[in-house]
Short mmCIF file of C-alpha atoms and ligand atoms in Angstrom, two decimals:
data_model
loop_
_atom_site.label_atom_id
_atom_site.label_comp_id
_atom_site.label_asym_id
_atom_site.label_seq_id
_atom_site.Cartn_x
_atom_site.Cartn_y
_atom_site.Cartn_z
CA MET A 1 -9.82 -14.18 26.13
CA THR A 2 -6.62 -13.00 24.55
CA ALA A 3 -7.54 -12.04 21.04
CA ALA A 4 -10.81 -10.42 20.22
CA ALA A 5 -11.87 -10.39 16.60
CA ALA A 6 -14.08 -7.65 15.30
CA THR A 7 -15.02 -6.40 11.92
CA VAL A 8 -13.24 -3.14 11.18
CA PRO A 9 -15.30 -0.14 12.25
CA GLU A 10 -15.40 3.24 10.56
CA ALA A 11 -12.47 5.34 11.74
CA THR A 12 -13.62 8.07 14.07
CA ALA A 13 -11.40 10.86 15.31
CA SER A 14 -10.52 10.61 18.97
CA PRO A 15 -8.28 13.00 20.90
CA ALA A 16 -5.66 10.25 21.25
CA ALA A 17 -5.63 9.39 17.51
CA LYS A 18 -2.07 9.69 16.25
CA LEU A 19 -3.03 8.70 12.74
CA LEU A 20 -6.40 8.82 11.12
CA ILE A 21 -6.97 7.22 7.74
CA GLU A 22 -10.25 8.32 6.25
CA GLY A 23 -11.86 6.73 3.20
CA VAL A 24 -8.58 6.05 1.40
CA SER A 25 -8.83 4.49 -2.06
CA LYS A 26 -6.07 4.09 -4.62
CA TRP A 27 -5.95 2.94 -8.25
CA PHE A 28 -2.90 2.15 -10.36
CA ARG A 29 -3.45 2.71 -14.06
CA THR A 30 -0.98 1.01 -16.36
CA SER A 31 -1.07 0.49 -20.13
CA ARG A 32 -2.25 -3.10 -19.54
CA ALA A 33 -4.65 -2.85 -16.62
CA ASP A 34 -6.45 -0.69 -14.12
CA VAL A 35 -5.80 -2.05 -10.63
CA GLN A 36 -7.65 -0.87 -7.57
CA ALA A 37 -5.03 -1.33 -4.86
CA LEU A 38 -7.09 0.04 -1.95
CA ASP A 39 -10.80 0.42 -1.39
CA ASN A 40 -12.18 2.78 1.27
CA ILE A 41 -9.66 2.19 4.05
CA ASN A 42 -10.63 3.63 7.44
CA LEU A 43 -8.36 3.29 10.43
CA SER A 44 -7.59 5.15 13.62
CA VAL A 45 -4.24 4.49 15.31
CA GLY A 46 -3.64 5.61 18.89
CA GLU A 47 -0.49 7.19 20.30
CA GLY A 48 2.06 4.48 21.11
CA GLU A 49 0.01 1.72 19.52
CA PHE A 50 1.70 -1.20 17.72
CA ILE A 51 -0.35 -2.18 14.66
CA CYS A 52 0.39 -5.03 12.24
CA LEU A 53 -1.17 -5.18 8.79
CA VAL A 54 -1.33 -8.73 7.45
CA GLY A 55 -2.59 -10.12 4.19
CA PRO A 56 -1.46 -11.97 1.07
CA SER A 57 0.84 -10.44 -1.54
CA GLY A 58 -0.86 -7.77 -3.58
CA CYS A 59 -3.53 -6.82 -1.04
CA GLY A 60 -2.23 -3.27 -0.81
CA LYS A 61 -0.19 -3.35 2.42
CA SER A 62 2.80 -1.50 0.97
CA THR A 63 0.56 0.95 -0.87
CA LEU A 64 -1.23 1.79 2.38
CA LEU A 65 2.07 2.21 4.23
CA ASP A 66 3.41 4.47 1.46
CA ILE A 67 0.27 6.59 1.63
CA ILE A 68 0.61 6.96 5.43
CA ALA A 69 4.26 7.90 4.89
CA GLY A 70 3.25 10.54 2.34
CA LEU A 71 5.30 8.84 -0.40
CA THR A 72 2.17 8.10 -2.45
CA MET A 73 -1.01 10.18 -2.60
CA PRO A 74 -4.44 8.53 -2.33
CA ASP A 75 -6.99 9.04 -5.15
CA GLN A 76 -9.76 9.37 -2.58
CA GLY A 77 -9.72 10.09 1.13
CA ARG A 78 -6.95 11.41 3.29
CA VAL A 79 -4.53 10.66 6.10
CA LEU A 80 -4.24 12.84 9.19
CA ALA A 81 -1.13 12.67 11.37
CA ASP A 82 -1.48 14.67 14.60
CA ASP A 83 -4.57 16.29 13.05
CA GLN A 84 -2.58 17.54 10.02
CA VAL A 85 -3.35 16.29 6.52
CA VAL A 86 -0.41 14.29 5.18
CA ALA A 87 0.67 15.96 1.94
CA GLY A 88 4.15 14.48 1.58
CA PRO A 89 6.92 12.75 3.47
CA GLY A 90 7.92 14.17 6.82
CA ARG A 91 10.58 13.40 9.37
CA HIS A 92 7.94 12.32 11.90
CA ARG A 93 6.79 9.40 9.75
CA LEU A 94 9.76 7.24 8.84
CA VAL A 95 9.67 4.08 6.75
CA MET A 96 11.95 1.10 7.27
CA PHE A 97 12.01 -1.33 4.35
CA GLN A 98 12.84 -5.02 4.02
CA ASP A 99 16.02 -4.17 2.17
CA SER A 100 17.63 -2.00 4.81
CA ALA A 101 19.26 0.29 2.21
CA LEU A 102 22.27 1.18 4.33
CA PHE A 103 25.17 3.05 2.76
CA PRO A 104 28.12 0.70 2.15
CA TRP A 105 30.63 3.56 2.17
CA LEU A 106 29.65 4.65 5.69
CA THR A 107 30.44 2.88 8.94
CA VAL A 108 27.65 1.60 11.19
CA PHE A 109 28.00 4.79 13.23
CA GLY A 110 28.01 6.89 10.06
CA ASN A 111 24.79 5.25 8.87
CA VAL A 112 23.00 6.08 12.13
CA MET A 113 24.41 9.63 12.05
CA PHE A 114 23.07 9.97 8.49
CA GLY A 115 19.57 9.34 9.84
CA LEU A 116 20.02 12.45 12.02
CA LYS A 117 20.90 14.75 9.11
CA ARG A 118 17.39 16.19 9.15
CA ASN A 119 17.58 17.17 12.82
CA PRO A 120 19.33 20.57 12.61
CA GLU A 121 18.23 21.36 16.17
CA PHE A 122 21.06 19.18 17.46
CA THR A 123 24.74 20.05 17.51
CA ARG A 124 27.15 17.56 15.96
CA GLN A 125 28.16 16.43 19.46
CA GLN A 126 24.51 15.85 20.41
CA ARG A 127 23.98 13.88 17.20
CA ARG A 128 26.97 11.71 18.08
CA GLU A 129 25.52 11.02 21.53
CA ILE A 130 22.09 10.19 20.11
CA ALA A 131 23.65 7.85 17.53
CA ALA A 132 25.72 6.11 20.22
CA PHE A 133 22.63 5.74 22.44
CA HIS A 134 20.68 4.05 19.64
CA LEU A 135 23.54 1.72 18.75
CA ARG A 136 23.55 0.61 22.40
CA LEU A 137 19.77 0.20 22.21
CA VAL A 138 20.13 -2.34 19.39
CA GLY A 139 23.21 -3.94 20.97
CA LEU A 140 25.70 -2.89 18.29
CA GLU A 141 27.95 -0.43 20.13
CA LYS A 142 30.97 -2.68 19.54
CA PHE A 143 30.39 -2.51 15.78
CA ALA A 144 30.23 1.27 15.47
CA LYS A 145 33.34 1.37 13.25
CA SER A 146 32.42 -1.64 11.09
CA TYR A 147 31.23 -1.35 7.52
CA VAL A 148 27.92 -2.80 6.39
CA HIS A 149 29.49 -5.63 4.34
CA GLU A 150 31.15 -6.88 7.55
CA LEU A 151 27.76 -7.46 9.24
CA SER A 152 25.23 -10.30 9.12
CA GLY A 153 21.72 -9.69 7.77
CA GLY A 154 20.30 -9.47 11.29
CA MET A 155 22.92 -6.94 12.34
CA ARG A 156 22.17 -4.85 9.26
CA GLN A 157 18.49 -4.73 10.15
CA ARG A 158 19.49 -3.68 13.67
CA VAL A 159 21.51 -0.80 12.19
CA ALA A 160 18.51 0.12 10.06
CA LEU A 161 16.33 0.06 13.18
CA ALA A 162 18.78 2.31 15.05
CA ARG A 163 18.91 4.68 12.05
CA SER A 164 15.09 4.83 11.95
CA LEU A 165 14.69 5.38 15.70
CA ALA A 166 17.49 7.92 16.19
CA PRO A 167 15.66 10.93 14.68
CA ASP A 168 12.84 10.17 17.15
CA PRO A 169 10.02 9.92 14.59
CA ARG A 170 6.52 10.03 16.04
CA VAL A 171 5.47 7.16 13.81
CA LEU A 172 7.63 4.31 12.57
CA LEU A 173 6.37 2.49 9.48
CA MET A 174 7.97 -0.89 8.76
CA ASP A 175 7.44 -2.78 5.51
CA GLU A 176 8.28 -6.46 6.07
CA PRO A 177 11.54 -5.45 7.78
CA LEU A 178 12.44 -9.00 8.82
CA ALA A 179 11.19 -11.02 5.84
CA ALA A 180 14.65 -11.62 4.36
CA LEU A 181 16.20 -12.95 7.58
CA ASP A 182 16.65 -16.55 8.73
CA ALA A 183 14.20 -17.82 11.35
CA LEU A 184 16.57 -17.72 14.35
CA THR A 185 17.74 -14.17 13.67
CA ARG A 186 14.15 -13.11 13.16
CA GLU A 187 13.10 -14.60 16.49
CA GLN A 188 15.86 -12.70 18.30
CA LEU A 189 14.72 -9.48 16.62
CA TYR A 190 11.13 -10.11 17.80
CA PHE A 191 12.44 -9.87 21.36
CA ASP A 192 14.57 -6.82 20.51
CA ILE A 193 11.68 -4.99 18.84
CA GLN A 194 9.35 -5.69 21.78
CA ASP A 195 12.00 -4.52 24.23
CA ILE A 196 12.67 -1.32 22.28
CA TRP A 197 8.97 -0.65 21.79
CA GLN A 198 8.31 -1.05 25.52
CA ARG A 199 11.11 1.39 26.31
CA ARG A 200 10.41 3.99 23.61
CA ARG A 201 6.65 3.58 23.04
CA LYS A 202 6.70 4.64 19.42
CA THR A 203 3.56 4.40 17.35
CA ILE A 204 4.43 1.56 14.96
CA ILE A 205 2.70 0.17 11.89
CA LEU A 206 4.38 -3.00 10.69
CA VAL A 207 3.42 -4.74 7.46
CA SER A 208 3.85 -8.49 7.36
CA HIS A 209 2.63 -11.57 5.59
CA ASN A 210 3.83 -13.62 8.57
CA VAL A 211 0.84 -14.06 10.87
CA ARG A 212 2.87 -15.44 13.81
CA GLU A 213 5.10 -12.39 13.63
CA ALA A 214 2.06 -10.13 13.77
CA ALA A 215 0.51 -12.05 16.70
CA CYS A 216 3.84 -11.87 18.54
CA LEU A 217 4.38 -8.13 18.11
CA ALA A 218 1.11 -6.24 17.76
CA ASP A 219 -1.51 -4.69 20.01
CA ARG A 220 -3.86 -4.97 17.06
CA VAL A 221 -3.59 -7.10 13.94
CA LEU A 222 -5.55 -5.87 10.93
CA VAL A 223 -6.41 -8.43 8.29
CA MET A 224 -6.51 -7.27 4.67
CA SER A 225 -7.85 -9.01 1.58
CA PRO A 226 -6.97 -8.31 -2.06
CA SER A 227 -8.68 -7.31 -5.29
CA PRO A 228 -9.29 -4.58 -4.24
CA GLY A 229 -7.33 -4.18 -1.01
CA ARG A 230 -9.68 -3.92 1.94
CA LEU A 231 -9.40 -3.98 5.70
CA ARG A 232 -11.56 -6.90 6.78
CA GLU A 233 -11.16 -7.72 10.41
CA GLU A 234 -9.16 -6.74 13.44
CA PHE A 235 -7.76 -8.81 16.30
CA ARG A 236 -6.89 -7.11 19.56
CA ILE A 237 -4.10 -9.04 21.27
CA ASP A 238 -3.83 -8.71 25.02
CA LEU A 239 -1.09 -11.27 25.67
CA PRO A 240 1.56 -9.98 28.10
CA ARG A 241 4.96 -8.97 26.71
CA PRO A 242 7.59 -10.08 26.02
CA ARG A 243 5.88 -12.68 23.86
CA ASP A 244 7.66 -15.72 22.50
CA VAL A 245 6.77 -16.33 18.85
CA ASN A 246 6.91 -20.09 19.54
CA SER A 247 4.58 -20.04 22.56
CA PRO A 248 1.25 -21.89 22.38
CA GLU A 249 -0.57 -18.63 23.21
CA VAL A 250 0.88 -16.79 20.21
CA ALA A 251 0.27 -19.86 18.02
CA ALA A 252 -3.38 -19.99 19.11
CA VAL A 253 -3.93 -16.32 18.21
CA ALA A 254 -2.09 -16.81 14.90
CA ASN A 255 -4.33 -19.77 14.04
CA ARG A 256 -7.43 -17.66 14.50
CA ILE A 257 -5.99 -14.95 12.26
CA VAL A 258 -5.03 -17.50 9.58
CA THR A 259 -8.57 -18.87 9.63
CA ALA A 260 -9.90 -15.35 9.12
CA LEU A 261 -7.43 -14.73 6.26
CA ARG A 262 -8.46 -17.95 4.52
CA GLY A 263 -12.11 -16.99 4.80
CA HIS A 264 -11.48 -13.61 3.20
CA LEU A 265 -9.36 -15.14 0.44
CA LYS A 266 -12.23 -17.45 -0.48
CA ALA A 267 -14.34 -14.36 -0.81
CA ALA A 268 -11.75 -12.85 -3.19
CA PRO A 269 -10.86 -15.80 -5.48
CA ARG A 270 -9.07 -13.65 -8.06
CA ALA A 271 -6.21 -13.29 -5.59
CA LEU A 272 -5.48 -17.01 -5.83
CA GLN A 273 -5.04 -17.06 -9.59
P1 ADP B 1 1.37 -5.81 -0.96
O1 ADP B 1 2.38 -4.90 -0.33
O2 ADP B 1 0.24 -6.18 -0.04
O3 ADP B 1 1.99 -7.03 -1.56
P2 ADP B 1 1.07 -3.67 -2.90
O4 ADP B 1 0.60 -2.51 -2.10
O5 ADP B 1 2.50 -3.70 -3.28
O6 ADP B 1 0.66 -5.03 -2.15
O7 ADP B 1 0.21 -3.76 -4.24
C1 ADP B 1 -1.20 -3.72 -4.27
C2 ADP B 1 -1.69 -3.83 -5.73
O8 ADP B 1 -1.33 -2.66 -6.44
C3 ADP B 1 -1.08 -5.00 -6.49
O9 ADP B 1 -2.04 -5.50 -7.36
C4 ADP B 1 0.07 -4.36 -7.25
O10 ADP B 1 0.34 -5.06 -8.42
C5 ADP B 1 -0.49 -2.97 -7.53
N1 ADP B 1 0.59 -1.95 -7.58
C6 ADP B 1 1.35 -1.53 -6.54
N2 ADP B 1 2.19 -0.56 -6.91
C7 ADP B 1 1.96 -0.37 -8.25
C8 ADP B 1 2.52 0.53 -9.24
N3 ADP B 1 3.47 1.40 -8.92
N4 ADP B 1 2.03 0.44 -10.51
C9 ADP B 1 1.04 -0.43 -10.83
N5 ADP B 1 0.48 -1.29 -9.96
C10 ADP B 1 0.92 -1.26 -8.68
MG1 MG B 2 4.47 -5.15 -0.05
#
C-alpha cells in the first residue's frame, strides 16, 4: 500500500510538531458578501515533513498559507511555530509565490544576496558564500551575473528557490510556485525540488491545484474543499524518492486523490457555480 487515505484528525501537539494549526477560521467581509474562507482548520506538521495542500480554486489554500506565514491573522484559532504563537511574518517562515517577484535591476547573484539581508549574523563574505552555494544547489552558478530578463521562466523559479532557501528558513511555504511553467520545465523542477528537499530536509508546505504534482512531491497530501474551506482527507504517500511524475505509481495515487476531491466537490456544489 503506497497511499493511505484517512479523514483529517484533530491536530494534537507532539514534541516533533514544527507547526501546529489549531481551530483556524477566517472570514472575508466585503461590501458585497461575507465569505468564510476557512472553517476550523486543524493540522500538525512534523519537522522536515513535505506537505501538499490541494483543492479547487477558492478553497482557501492561499489564505491558509498566508496565515501560517503570519501575513494574515485568523479570526479564530491560532498557529504555533516551534511552540510560539505566530503573530506576524518571521524570517523562519518564508513564502515563495507563483510569480517569483525577483528584482529586475539586480543580477541573479544580487537577488539571492537580497534574500540574506535579514541575516545580520553573517559577514558580507559569508553571505556571498551562502549565495554561491545556493546558486550551485539550483544549478545556476554560471548565470550568477545574468539579469532576470535574460532567464527562462524555469530558471527564474530556480533563482526564487535559491533566494528562499539561502536564509535557511525553518519552514518554506510555496504557493503554486510552478503553475506558470510549461510541463517539461515543471517536470525537471519536480526532480530538483525532491533532490534539494532530500539534501536540506526543510519543512515544506506547498499549495497546488495539480494533484499529480502533489502526489509526486509530498509525504502527505491534504485535500481541501471550498465554501467554506475545509480540510477533508489526507493521503500519506510512501513511494520511494526520487519520484517520476509520469510513473504509473504516482498516477495511481493521483487518481485516488482526484476521486476524493470529486467526492468532496459534490458535497459542496456552490463551488461549481
Ligand atoms: P485558493 O488559494 O484556494 O484559490 P483563496 O485562499 O485565495 O483560495 O480564497 C479563499 C476564499 O476567500 C475565496 O472565496 C476568495 O474569494 C476569498 N478571499 C481571499 N482573499 C480575499 C480578500 N482579500 N478579500 C475578500 N475575499 C477574499
Ligand atoms: Mg491561491
